[in-house]
Coordinates of N, CA and C in Angstrom, one line a residue:
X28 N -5.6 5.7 10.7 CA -4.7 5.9 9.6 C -5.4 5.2 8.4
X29 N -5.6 5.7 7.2 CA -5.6 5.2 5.9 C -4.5 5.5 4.9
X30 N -4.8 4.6 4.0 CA -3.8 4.6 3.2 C -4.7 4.8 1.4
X31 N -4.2 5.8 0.9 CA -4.7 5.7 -0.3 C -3.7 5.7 -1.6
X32 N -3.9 4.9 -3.0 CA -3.5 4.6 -3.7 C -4.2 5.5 -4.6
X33 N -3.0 6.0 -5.6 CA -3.2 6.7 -7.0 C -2.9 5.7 -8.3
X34 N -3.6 5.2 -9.0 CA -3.5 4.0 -10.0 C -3.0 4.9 -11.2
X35 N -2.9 6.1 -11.0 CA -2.5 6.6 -12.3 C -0.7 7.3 -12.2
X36 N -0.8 6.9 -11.1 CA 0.9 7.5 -11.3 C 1.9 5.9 -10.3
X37 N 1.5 4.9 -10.3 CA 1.3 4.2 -9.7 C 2.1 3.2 -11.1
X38 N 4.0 2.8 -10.4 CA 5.0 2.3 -11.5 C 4.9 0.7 -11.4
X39 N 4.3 0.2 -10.8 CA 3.8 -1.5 -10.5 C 5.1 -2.1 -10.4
X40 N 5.6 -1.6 -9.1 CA 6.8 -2.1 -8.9 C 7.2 -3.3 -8.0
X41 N 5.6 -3.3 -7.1 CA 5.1 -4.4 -6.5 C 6.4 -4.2 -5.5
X42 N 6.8 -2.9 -4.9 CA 7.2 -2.3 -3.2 C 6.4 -3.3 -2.3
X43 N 5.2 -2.8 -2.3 CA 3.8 -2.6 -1.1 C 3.7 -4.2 -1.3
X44 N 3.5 -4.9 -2.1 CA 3.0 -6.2 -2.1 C 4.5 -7.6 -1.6
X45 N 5.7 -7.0 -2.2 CA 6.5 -7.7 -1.2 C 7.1 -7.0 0.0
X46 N 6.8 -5.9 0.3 CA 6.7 -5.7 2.1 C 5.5 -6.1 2.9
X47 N 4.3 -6.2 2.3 CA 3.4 -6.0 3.6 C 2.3 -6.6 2.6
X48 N 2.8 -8.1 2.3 CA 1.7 -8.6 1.3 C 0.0 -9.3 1.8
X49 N 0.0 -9.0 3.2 CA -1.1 -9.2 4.3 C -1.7 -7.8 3.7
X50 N -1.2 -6.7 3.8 CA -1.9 -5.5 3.6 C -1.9 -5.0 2.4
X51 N -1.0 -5.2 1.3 CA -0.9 -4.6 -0.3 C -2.0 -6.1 -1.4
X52 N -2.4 -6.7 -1.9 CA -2.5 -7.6 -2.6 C -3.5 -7.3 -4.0
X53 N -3.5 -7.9 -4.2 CA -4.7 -8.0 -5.5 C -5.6 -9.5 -5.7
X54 N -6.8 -8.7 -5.8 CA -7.7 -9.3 -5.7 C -9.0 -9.7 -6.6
X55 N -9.0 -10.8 -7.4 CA -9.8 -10.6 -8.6 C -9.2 -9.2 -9.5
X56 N -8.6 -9.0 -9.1 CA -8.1 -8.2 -10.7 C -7.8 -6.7 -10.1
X57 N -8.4 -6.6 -8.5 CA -8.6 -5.1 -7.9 C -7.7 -5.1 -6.9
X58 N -6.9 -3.7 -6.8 CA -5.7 -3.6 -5.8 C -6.0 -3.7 -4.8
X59 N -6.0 -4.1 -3.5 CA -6.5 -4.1 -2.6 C -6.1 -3.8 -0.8
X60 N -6.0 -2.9 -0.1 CA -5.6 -2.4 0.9 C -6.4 -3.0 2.3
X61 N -5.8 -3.5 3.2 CA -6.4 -3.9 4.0 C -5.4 -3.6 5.2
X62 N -5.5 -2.4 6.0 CA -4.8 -1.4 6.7 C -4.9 -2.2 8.2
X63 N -5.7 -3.4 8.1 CA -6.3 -3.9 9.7 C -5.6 -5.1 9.6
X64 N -4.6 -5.3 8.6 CA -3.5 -6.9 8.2 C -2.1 -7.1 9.0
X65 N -1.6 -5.9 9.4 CA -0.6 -6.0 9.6 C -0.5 -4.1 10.8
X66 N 0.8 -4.4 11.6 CA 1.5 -3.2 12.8 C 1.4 -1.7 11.7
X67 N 0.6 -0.8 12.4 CA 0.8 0.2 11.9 C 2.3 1.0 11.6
X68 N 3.7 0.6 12.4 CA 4.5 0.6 11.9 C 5.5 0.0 10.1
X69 N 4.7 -1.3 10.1 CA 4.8 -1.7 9.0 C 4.4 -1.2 8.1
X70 N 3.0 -1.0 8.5 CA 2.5 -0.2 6.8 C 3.0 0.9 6.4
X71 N 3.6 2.0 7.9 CA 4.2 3.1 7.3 C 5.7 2.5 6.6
X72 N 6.4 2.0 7.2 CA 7.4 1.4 6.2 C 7.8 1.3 5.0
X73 N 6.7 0.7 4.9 CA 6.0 0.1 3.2 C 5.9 1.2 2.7
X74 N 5.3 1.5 3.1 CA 4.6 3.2 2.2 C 5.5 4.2 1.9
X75 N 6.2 4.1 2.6 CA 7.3 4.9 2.5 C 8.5 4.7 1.4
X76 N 8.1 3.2 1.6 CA 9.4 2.7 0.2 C 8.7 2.8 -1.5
X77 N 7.6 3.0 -1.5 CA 7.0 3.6 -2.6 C 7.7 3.7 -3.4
X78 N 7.8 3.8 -4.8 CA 8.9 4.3 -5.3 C 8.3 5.6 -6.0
X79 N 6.5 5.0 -6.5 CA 6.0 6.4 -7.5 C 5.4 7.4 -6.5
X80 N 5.6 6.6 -5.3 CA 4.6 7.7 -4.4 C 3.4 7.4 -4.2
X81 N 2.9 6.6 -5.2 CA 1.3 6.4 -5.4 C 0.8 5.8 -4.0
X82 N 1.4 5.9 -3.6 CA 0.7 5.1 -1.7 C 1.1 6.4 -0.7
X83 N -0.4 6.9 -0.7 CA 0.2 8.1 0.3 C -0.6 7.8 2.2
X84 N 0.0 8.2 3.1 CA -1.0 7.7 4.3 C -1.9 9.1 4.6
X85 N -2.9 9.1 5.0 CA -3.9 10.0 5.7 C -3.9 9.9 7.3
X86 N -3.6 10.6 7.7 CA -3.6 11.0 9.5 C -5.4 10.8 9.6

């Protein structure tokens, strides 16, 4: 599974970073995804609660 982020339609609502802040964070200034932090149930979760969508998962 990966997870990819769109920074341009992407409402910085900070969803992803208080659900699954092991896997959503920022880093030095750069968004950062780290898909191997947390139950692959979780991250679908998260991603799911999106609100702009900008977090989509890849099979």
């Amino acid at each position: 599974m990966e997870v990819t982020y769109d920074a341009n339609i992407c409402s910085h609502a900070g969803e992803c970073v208080k659900g699954s802040p092991t896997v959503f964070k920022v880093e030095d200034g750069q968004f950062v995804i780290d898909t191997s932090a947390a139950p692959e149930a979780e991250i679908r979760e998260t991603v799911s609660k999106c609100p702009s969508g900008a977090l989509q998962i890849q099979e």
